[in-house]
Coordinates of C-alpha atoms and ligand atoms in Angstrom, one line a residue:
M1 CA -0.3 0.2 0.0
I2 CA 1.2 3.8 -0.6
N3 CA 0.0 5.6 1.6
P4 CA -0.2 9.8 0.8
W5 CA -0.4 10.2 4.2
S6 CA 2.3 9.0 6.0
S7 CA 5.6 10.9 6.7
S8 CA 7.9 8.0 6.4
Q9 CA 8.5 6.7 3.8
Y10 CA 10.8 4.7 1.4
F11 CA 10.4 3.1 -1.5
D12 CA 12.2 0.6 -3.7
Y13 CA 10.9 2.2 -7.2
E14 CA 11.1 -1.0 -9.3
K15 CA 8.8 -2.9 -6.7
L16 CA 6.2 -0.1 -7.8
I17 CA 6.8 -0.6 -10.9
K18 CA 6.7 -4.4 -10.6
E19 CA 3.5 -3.8 -8.0
F20 CA 1.2 -1.0 -8.7
G21 CA 1.7 -1.0 -12.5
I22 CA 3.5 2.2 -13.0
E23 CA 5.6 2.0 -16.1
K24 CA 8.9 3.3 -16.9
P25 CA 8.8 6.5 -19.5
D26 CA 10.1 6.1 -22.6
D27 CA 13.0 8.6 -23.8
Y28 CA 10.4 11.3 -25.8
F29 CA 11.1 13.3 -23.7
D30 CA 14.6 15.4 -24.0
Y31 CA 14.8 16.8 -20.1
F32 CA 17.5 16.6 -17.8
M33 CA 14.9 14.6 -15.1
F34 CA 13.9 12.3 -17.9
R35 CA 17.9 11.7 -18.3
R36 CA 18.7 11.3 -15.6
K37 CA 16.6 8.4 -14.8
L38 CA 14.5 11.0 -11.5
I39 CA 11.5 10.8 -12.7
F40 CA 11.9 7.3 -12.9
G41 CA 8.0 6.1 -13.6
Q42 CA 4.9 7.1 -15.5
R43 CA 1.1 6.3 -16.5
G44 CA -0.5 7.8 -19.3
L45 CA 2.2 9.5 -20.4
D46 CA 1.5 7.9 -24.3
Y47 CA -1.7 10.3 -24.1
L48 CA 1.1 14.1 -23.8
E49 CA 3.4 12.8 -25.9
Y50 CA 0.0 11.7 -28.5
A51 CA -1.1 15.8 -28.4
I52 CA 3.3 17.0 -28.5
K53 CA 3.0 15.1 -31.9
N54 CA 0.1 16.5 -33.5
K55 CA 0.6 19.9 -32.0
M56 CA -2.6 19.8 -29.5
K57 CA -3.3 21.2 -26.8
F58 CA -2.5 20.0 -23.5
N59 CA -2.1 21.2 -19.8
A60 CA 0.0 20.6 -16.8
M61 CA -1.1 20.5 -13.5
T62 CA -0.1 21.0 -9.5
G63 CA -1.3 21.3 -6.7
L64 CA 0.5 23.1 -3.1
M65 CA 0.0 22.4 0.0
P66 CA 0.4 25.6 2.3
S67 CA 2.0 24.6 4.8
G68 CA 5.9 25.6 6.2
H69 CA 8.6 26.4 3.3
M70 CA 9.0 25.5 -0.2
H71 CA 12.2 23.2 0.9
L72 CA 14.2 22.1 -2.5
G73 CA 12.7 18.9 -2.6
N74 CA 9.3 20.6 -4.2
K75 CA 11.7 22.0 -6.3
L76 CA 11.9 19.8 -8.4
T77 CA 7.8 19.1 -9.1
I78 CA 7.7 23.3 -10.1
D79 CA 10.6 22.3 -12.9
Q80 CA 8.7 19.8 -14.6
I81 CA 6.0 22.1 -15.6
I82 CA 7.9 24.7 -16.1
Y83 CA 9.7 22.6 -18.4
F84 CA 6.1 21.2 -19.7
Q85 CA 5.4 25.5 -20.1
S86 CA 8.1 25.1 -22.5
L87 CA 6.6 22.5 -24.7
G88 CA 2.9 24.3 -24.8
A89 CA 0.9 23.1 -22.3
E90 CA -1.1 25.2 -20.1
V91 CA -1.0 25.4 -16.3
Y92 CA -2.8 25.2 -13.7
I93 CA -1.7 24.8 -10.2
A94 CA -3.9 24.3 -7.4
V95 CA -3.4 26.2 -3.8
A96 CA -4.3 23.3 -1.4
D97 CA -6.0 25.6 1.1
L98 CA -9.2 23.5 1.8
E99 CA -6.4 20.4 2.8
S100 CA -4.5 22.5 4.9
Y101 CA -6.9 24.8 6.3
A102 CA -9.1 21.2 8.1
T103 CA -4.8 19.2 8.7
R104 CA -3.4 21.3 10.1
G105 CA -5.5 24.5 10.5
I106 CA -4.5 27.6 8.6
S107 CA -6.5 30.1 8.6
F108 CA -7.0 30.4 4.4
E109 CA -6.4 34.9 5.0
R110 CA -2.7 32.9 5.9
A111 CA -3.0 29.3 3.3
R112 CA -2.7 33.0 0.8
E113 CA 0.4 35.0 2.1
I114 CA 2.0 31.4 2.9
A115 CA 1.5 29.9 -0.9
I116 CA 2.0 33.4 -2.0
N117 CA 4.7 33.9 -0.6
E118 CA 7.5 31.0 0.0
Y119 CA 5.8 29.6 -3.5
I120 CA 4.7 30.8 -6.1
V121 CA 6.4 34.5 -6.1
N122 CA 9.7 31.5 -6.1
Y123 CA 7.4 29.5 -9.3
I124 CA 7.6 32.6 -11.1
S125 CA 11.1 33.6 -10.3
M126 CA 12.6 31.0 -11.2
G127 CA 11.2 31.2 -15.0
L128 CA 7.4 29.7 -14.5
K129 CA 5.3 32.4 -17.2
P130 CA 2.2 33.1 -16.4
C131 CA -0.8 30.1 -15.3
K132 CA -4.0 29.9 -13.7
I133 CA -3.7 29.4 -10.4
Y134 CA -6.2 29.2 -7.8
F135 CA -7.5 28.9 -4.4
Q136 CA -8.9 25.5 -3.6
S137 CA -11.3 26.9 -1.1
E138 CA -12.7 29.7 -3.9
N139 CA -13.3 27.2 -6.5
F140 CA -16.5 26.3 -7.8
D141 CA -16.1 24.4 -10.6
T142 CA -13.8 22.3 -8.7
Q143 CA -16.1 22.0 -6.0
S144 CA -19.0 20.8 -7.6
L145 CA -17.0 18.4 -10.0
A146 CA -15.5 17.3 -6.9
F147 CA -19.5 16.6 -5.7
I148 CA -20.6 15.1 -8.9
L149 CA -17.0 12.9 -8.9
S150 CA -18.0 11.0 -5.3
N151 CA -20.6 9.5 -7.4
G152 CA -18.0 7.4 -9.0
T153 CA -16.8 5.6 -5.9
N154 CA -17.7 3.8 -3.4
M155 CA -16.4 2.7 -0.3
N156 CA -14.5 0.1 -1.1
E157 CA -12.6 1.1 -3.2
L158 CA -12.2 4.1 -1.1
K159 CA -9.8 2.0 1.7
A160 CA -8.8 -1.1 -1.1
I161 CA -6.5 2.6 -2.6
Y162 CA -5.9 3.7 0.7
G163 CA -6.6 1.8 3.5
L164 CA -8.9 3.7 4.9
N165 CA -11.1 1.7 7.6
D166 CA -14.8 2.6 9.0
S167 CA -12.7 4.8 11.7
S168 CA -11.5 6.9 9.6
S169 CA -11.8 10.2 9.2
M170 CA -13.8 11.5 6.1
L171 CA -10.9 13.7 5.3
H172 CA -9.2 10.9 4.0
V173 CA -12.1 10.9 1.2
N174 CA -13.3 14.1 0.5
S175 CA -9.8 15.4 -0.2
P176 CA -8.7 12.9 -2.6
I177 CA -11.8 13.9 -4.1
I178 CA -10.6 17.4 -4.3
Q179 CA -7.5 16.9 -5.9
A180 CA -9.4 14.2 -8.6
A181 CA -11.7 17.6 -9.2
D182 CA -8.9 19.4 -9.4
V183 CA -6.7 18.1 -12.1
L184 CA -9.3 17.2 -13.9
H185 CA -12.3 20.7 -14.1
T186 CA -8.2 22.1 -15.6
Q187 CA -10.5 19.5 -19.0
M188 CA -14.4 21.4 -18.5
R189 CA -15.8 22.6 -21.6
H190 CA -15.5 26.2 -20.8
L191 CA -11.7 25.6 -20.1
G192 CA -11.0 24.1 -23.3
G193 CA -12.4 20.6 -23.3
P194 CA -10.5 17.2 -22.6
R195 CA -7.3 17.8 -23.3
P196 CA -4.2 14.8 -22.4
T197 CA -2.9 16.7 -18.8
V198 CA -0.1 15.7 -17.1
V199 CA 0.6 15.8 -13.2
P200 CA 4.1 15.3 -12.0
V201 CA 3.9 13.5 -8.4
G202 CA 5.6 12.2 -6.0
V203 CA 4.7 8.6 -5.8
D204 CA 3.4 8.5 -2.4
Q205 CA 0.3 10.6 -4.6
D206 CA 0.3 7.3 -6.6
P207 CA -3.1 6.3 -5.3
H208 CA -4.2 9.7 -5.7
I209 CA -3.1 9.4 -9.1
R210 CA -4.9 6.2 -9.4
L211 CA -8.2 6.9 -8.1
M212 CA -8.2 10.1 -10.8
R213 CA -7.9 8.0 -14.4
D214 CA -10.7 5.4 -12.7
L215 CA -12.5 8.6 -12.4
A216 CA -12.3 9.8 -15.4
K217 CA -13.3 7.5 -17.6
R218 CA -16.5 6.6 -15.1
L219 CA -17.8 9.4 -16.1
R220 CA -17.2 8.9 -20.2
I221 CA -19.9 6.8 -22.7
Y222 CA -17.4 5.6 -24.9
S223 CA -14.7 4.4 -23.9
V224 CA -12.3 3.1 -26.3
K225 CA -10.8 -1.5 -25.2
S226 CA -8.0 -2.3 -27.4
D227 CA -7.6 -6.1 -27.7
H228 CA -4.3 -7.2 -28.7
G229 CA -5.0 -4.4 -31.5
K230 CA -8.3 -4.7 -32.4
I231 CA -9.7 -1.2 -30.9
S232 CA -13.6 -1.1 -30.0
V233 CA -15.9 1.9 -28.4
F234 CA -18.4 0.3 -25.7
I235 CA -21.6 2.9 -25.4
K236 CA -21.6 3.4 -21.3
G237 CA -25.0 4.5 -19.6
T238 CA -28.4 3.6 -19.7
E239 CA -29.8 5.1 -22.1
S240 CA -30.2 3.6 -25.7
P241 CA -27.1 3.8 -28.0
E242 CA -28.1 4.4 -31.3
K243 CA -27.0 8.0 -31.7
Y244 CA -24.4 7.6 -29.7
I245 CA -23.0 5.3 -32.1
D246 CA -24.1 6.4 -35.8
N247 CA -22.1 10.4 -34.2
A248 CA -19.3 8.5 -33.4
M249 CA -19.3 6.2 -36.5
E250 CA -19.6 9.1 -38.7
E251 CA -16.4 11.2 -36.9
L252 CA -14.3 8.0 -36.8
S253 CA -15.4 7.5 -40.5
A254 CA -14.0 11.4 -41.2
S255 CA -10.6 10.2 -39.8
S256 CA -10.9 6.7 -42.5
Y257 CA -12.0 4.3 -40.3
E258 CA -13.9 0.7 -40.8
C259 CA -16.3 0.9 -38.0
T260 CA -18.8 -1.5 -38.3
P261 CA -21.3 -1.3 -35.5
N262 CA -23.3 -3.4 -33.1
Y263 CA -26.1 -1.6 -31.4
E264 CA -27.1 -4.7 -29.5
Y265 CA -23.7 -4.5 -28.0
R266 CA -23.2 -1.1 -27.3
A267 CA -20.0 -1.4 -29.7
I268 CA -18.4 -0.2 -32.9
Y269 CA -15.2 -2.4 -34.0
I270 CA -12.8 -0.8 -36.0
K271 CA -11.8 -3.4 -38.9
N272 CA -8.2 -1.0 -39.7
S273 CA -6.9 -0.3 -36.8
K274 CA -3.6 -1.0 -34.9
E275 CA -2.6 -0.5 -31.4
E276 CA -1.5 3.4 -31.5
E277 CA -3.8 4.9 -32.5
R278 CA -6.0 3.8 -29.0
I279 CA -5.1 7.0 -28.2
K280 CA -6.0 9.0 -31.6
I281 CA -9.5 7.4 -31.5
D282 CA -9.8 8.3 -28.2
M283 CA -9.5 11.4 -28.3
I284 CA -12.2 12.0 -31.4
L285 CA -14.6 10.8 -29.0
A286 CA -13.6 13.2 -26.3
N287 CA -14.2 15.8 -28.9
L288 CA -17.2 14.5 -29.9
E289 CA -18.1 13.7 -26.4
G290 CA -16.8 17.1 -24.4
G291 CA -19.3 19.0 -27.6
F292 CA -22.5 16.7 -25.0
N293 CA -20.4 15.7 -21.9
E294 CA -20.0 18.9 -19.5
Y295 CA -16.9 16.5 -17.9
A296 CA -16.1 14.4 -21.0
F297 CA -12.2 14.5 -19.4
V298 CA -9.5 12.1 -20.9
E299 CA -7.6 10.1 -18.5
P300 CA -5.1 12.3 -17.2
S301 CA -1.8 11.2 -17.0
A302 CA 1.2 10.7 -13.9
T303 CA 5.0 11.3 -14.5
F304 CA 6.5 10.1 -10.9
Q305 CA 10.0 11.7 -9.8
K306 CA 11.9 10.3 -6.6
L307 CA 12.4 12.0 -3.1
E308 CA 15.2 13.7 -2.9
T309 CA 17.3 12.1 0.3
G310 CA 17.1 14.2 2.9
L311 CA 20.8 16.7 3.8
K312 CA 21.4 14.1 7.1
G313 CA 21.1 10.7 5.2
G314 CA 16.3 9.5 5.4
K315 CA 13.6 11.9 4.5
M316 CA 13.7 15.3 3.5
S317 CA 11.4 16.9 6.3
S318 CA 10.0 20.3 7.6
S319 CA 10.4 18.3 10.4
V320 CA 14.4 17.6 11.1
P321 CA 14.9 21.3 9.1
D322 CA 18.6 20.2 8.7
S323 CA 17.9 18.3 6.1
L324 CA 16.4 20.6 4.1
I325 CA 17.1 23.5 2.2
S326 CA 14.8 25.6 2.4
L327 CA 14.4 28.1 -1.2
N328 CA 14.2 30.8 2.0
D329 CA 17.8 30.1 3.2
S330 CA 20.2 32.8 3.8
P331 CA 23.4 31.3 0.6
A332 CA 25.0 31.9 4.4
D333 CA 22.6 29.2 5.7
A334 CA 21.8 26.8 3.3
T335 CA 26.3 26.1 2.8
K336 CA 26.3 25.2 6.3
K337 CA 23.5 22.8 6.3
I338 CA 25.4 21.3 3.4
K339 CA 28.7 21.3 5.0
H340 CA 27.1 18.9 7.8
A341 CA 25.4 16.8 5.7
V342 CA 26.1 13.7 5.9
T343 CA 27.9 11.6 2.8
G344 CA 28.9 9.1 0.5
G345 CA 32.6 9.8 1.4
K346 CA 35.1 7.0 3.1
Q347 CA 36.7 7.7 6.7
T348 CA 40.0 9.6 5.7
V349 CA 41.5 11.4 3.6
E350 CA 43.6 8.7 2.5
E351 CA 41.4 5.4 2.2
Q352 CA 39.1 8.0 0.1
R353 CA 42.2 8.8 -2.5
K354 CA 42.8 4.3 -3.1
L355 CA 39.1 3.6 -3.2
G356 CA 36.7 6.4 -4.2
G357 CA 33.8 8.0 -2.7
N358 CA 30.4 6.5 -2.6
P359 CA 28.5 8.4 -4.7
D360 CA 25.0 6.7 -5.2
I361 CA 24.4 7.3 -2.1
C362 CA 25.3 10.5 -1.1
P363 CA 22.2 13.6 -0.7
V364 CA 25.6 15.9 -1.1
F365 CA 25.6 14.7 -4.6
E366 CA 22.4 14.5 -5.2
L367 CA 22.4 18.3 -4.8
Y368 CA 24.3 17.9 -8.6
K369 CA 22.2 15.2 -10.0
Y370 CA 18.7 16.6 -9.5
H371 CA 19.7 20.9 -9.6
S372 CA 22.4 21.7 -12.2
N373 CA 21.2 21.5 -15.7
D374 CA 24.7 20.9 -16.5
D375 CA 24.3 16.9 -18.2
K376 CA 29.2 16.5 -18.2
Y377 CA 29.1 18.8 -15.0
V378 CA 26.9 16.1 -13.3
T379 CA 28.9 13.2 -14.7
R380 CA 32.2 14.4 -13.5
V381 CA 31.6 15.5 -9.8
Y382 CA 30.8 11.4 -10.0
E383 CA 34.0 10.2 -12.2
E384 CA 35.8 12.0 -10.0
C385 CA 33.7 11.2 -6.0
I386 CA 34.2 7.6 -7.3
G387 CA 37.8 8.0 -9.1
G388 CA 38.9 9.4 -6.0
V389 CA 39.8 12.7 -6.3
R390 CA 38.2 14.4 -5.2
M391 CA 37.5 14.9 -0.8
C392 CA 34.0 15.7 0.1
G393 CA 35.1 18.9 2.1
Q394 CA 35.2 20.3 -0.7
C395 CA 32.6 19.0 -3.0
K396 CA 30.1 19.8 -0.2
S397 CA 32.0 23.3 -0.6
E398 CA 31.4 23.5 -4.2
A399 CA 28.0 22.3 -3.9
G400 CA 27.4 24.8 -1.3
E401 CA 28.5 27.8 -4.1
N402 CA 26.1 26.2 -7.0
I403 CA 22.6 26.5 -4.0
S404 CA 24.4 30.3 -2.7
K405 CA 23.8 32.0 -6.5
F406 CA 20.5 30.1 -7.0
L407 CA 19.3 31.1 -3.6
K408 CA 20.4 35.0 -4.2
N409 CA 19.2 34.7 -7.5
L410 CA 15.4 33.4 -6.0
S411 CA 15.8 36.6 -3.9
E412 CA 17.1 38.7 -6.6
K413 CA 14.0 38.4 -7.9
K414 CA 11.5 39.2 -5.4
D415 CA 9.9 42.4 -5.8
E416 CA 10.0 41.6 -9.5
S417 CA 8.0 38.3 -9.6
F418 CA 6.3 39.9 -6.1
R419 CA 4.9 42.0 -8.7
K420 CA 4.2 40.4 -11.8
I421 CA 1.7 38.2 -9.4
D422 CA -1.4 39.6 -10.8
D423 CA -0.8 37.5 -14.2
Y424 CA -1.0 33.7 -12.0
L425 CA -3.5 33.9 -9.7
I426 CA -7.4 33.9 -11.6
K427 CA -10.1 35.7 -9.8
R428 CA -12.9 33.7 -8.1
S429 CA -15.6 31.7 -10.1
S430 CA -18.4 32.3 -7.4
Ligands
LIG501 N1 -2.2 16.9 -1.8 C1 -1.4 17.8 -2.9 C2 0.3 17.2 -1.8 O1 -0.3 17.3 -0.2 C3 -1.2 18.7 -3.2 C4 -2.8 19.1 -4.1 C5 -3.6 19.6 -4.0 C6 -2.6 18.9 -5.2 N2 -4.2 19.1 -5.2 C7 -3.8 18.6 -6.7 C8 -1.7 17.8 -6.6 C9 -3.8 18.0 -7.5 C10 -1.6 17.5 -7.3 C11 -2.5 18.0 -8.0 O2 0.6 17.7 -1.3

């Protein structure tokens, strides 16, 4: 079981791939987090590739929990959002102020301040271009959609996904559904209709991803199934299927598909289709359905990033302040924390010269690997470490300089970013 509410978790990434059906990314995306396998898994990312290859619109979505400070570990999600934005994604960001009120008692006013000052201003300084950021507490679309989505699941399913029991708080029922609504509402008709939508997350959020993908499928009238490359379309619901079948056949024939209807089985069989065309067919039908079903959504895609190790080994956690670098730390504080970090080094300098260090278990090496976009540089650091020519002291001060430069840049841009905030926040919708 993956539990998004537990704070102490280690993940065996290979096992997640084997047991939870998370898939490995292919090499379509040429971005350092993919190249370095920092994004180790994905679900449904082929939809995003399809949208990009075919110059179709697509969305990127994430949410932030306004509590505490934004730290280097949270930065990875925003790096990806900025990357997808550069590929053309329309970006949405939810401020999870309902969640932070419910779980930490943070008032909406305070959540707003934290979200803007600790998170959004940094996102802008990091290069996020104007996009749509909203507050859960103010968004009528997401709240009403959550209500509707709740009809698509039941307690047995939530128990199975989250390990809930009869005394679990209803918050653990409501918050995954609100989160599903955060993601899916970006495909509502007045926002552009059904579109591939990518959600970059840490793997602890996978239960939410599975749930929202299932909910999206359940609201659709057309469902596309592929059996060894033979594609069929099924019409769900209790209404008579004729008009749905006829309309779909018309659309599919216009794209040169040869279709045979089966009214009794509420199905259309497509003759000349190949496995690769499943997405195309699904998108054709999603767009058709979007015309009459306000809640016709394309299953969202997800990327799963590895969790960065804390500077003390173990998890980066706000309850261990020295385990993480907050984006509001001064360069001096950050340098000090890095100096006191654990490493993959040997006991003595002599031994390290002889045997080399172990960058694979070193949180200081991770600072390079997760936060430098220069592949050659990162490889050089790695090789110098295992080759015994790079000592931990020197390596820490170099990492400290790099991170300080990044932090200094953020603080210099702060005022300017703050002034741009109106290009990002969308007005309340009720
Ligand atoms: N639950 C997420 C967290 O704790 C925040 C969140 C809310 C979110 N809505 C979202 C994340 C939508 C991704 C997509 O960090």
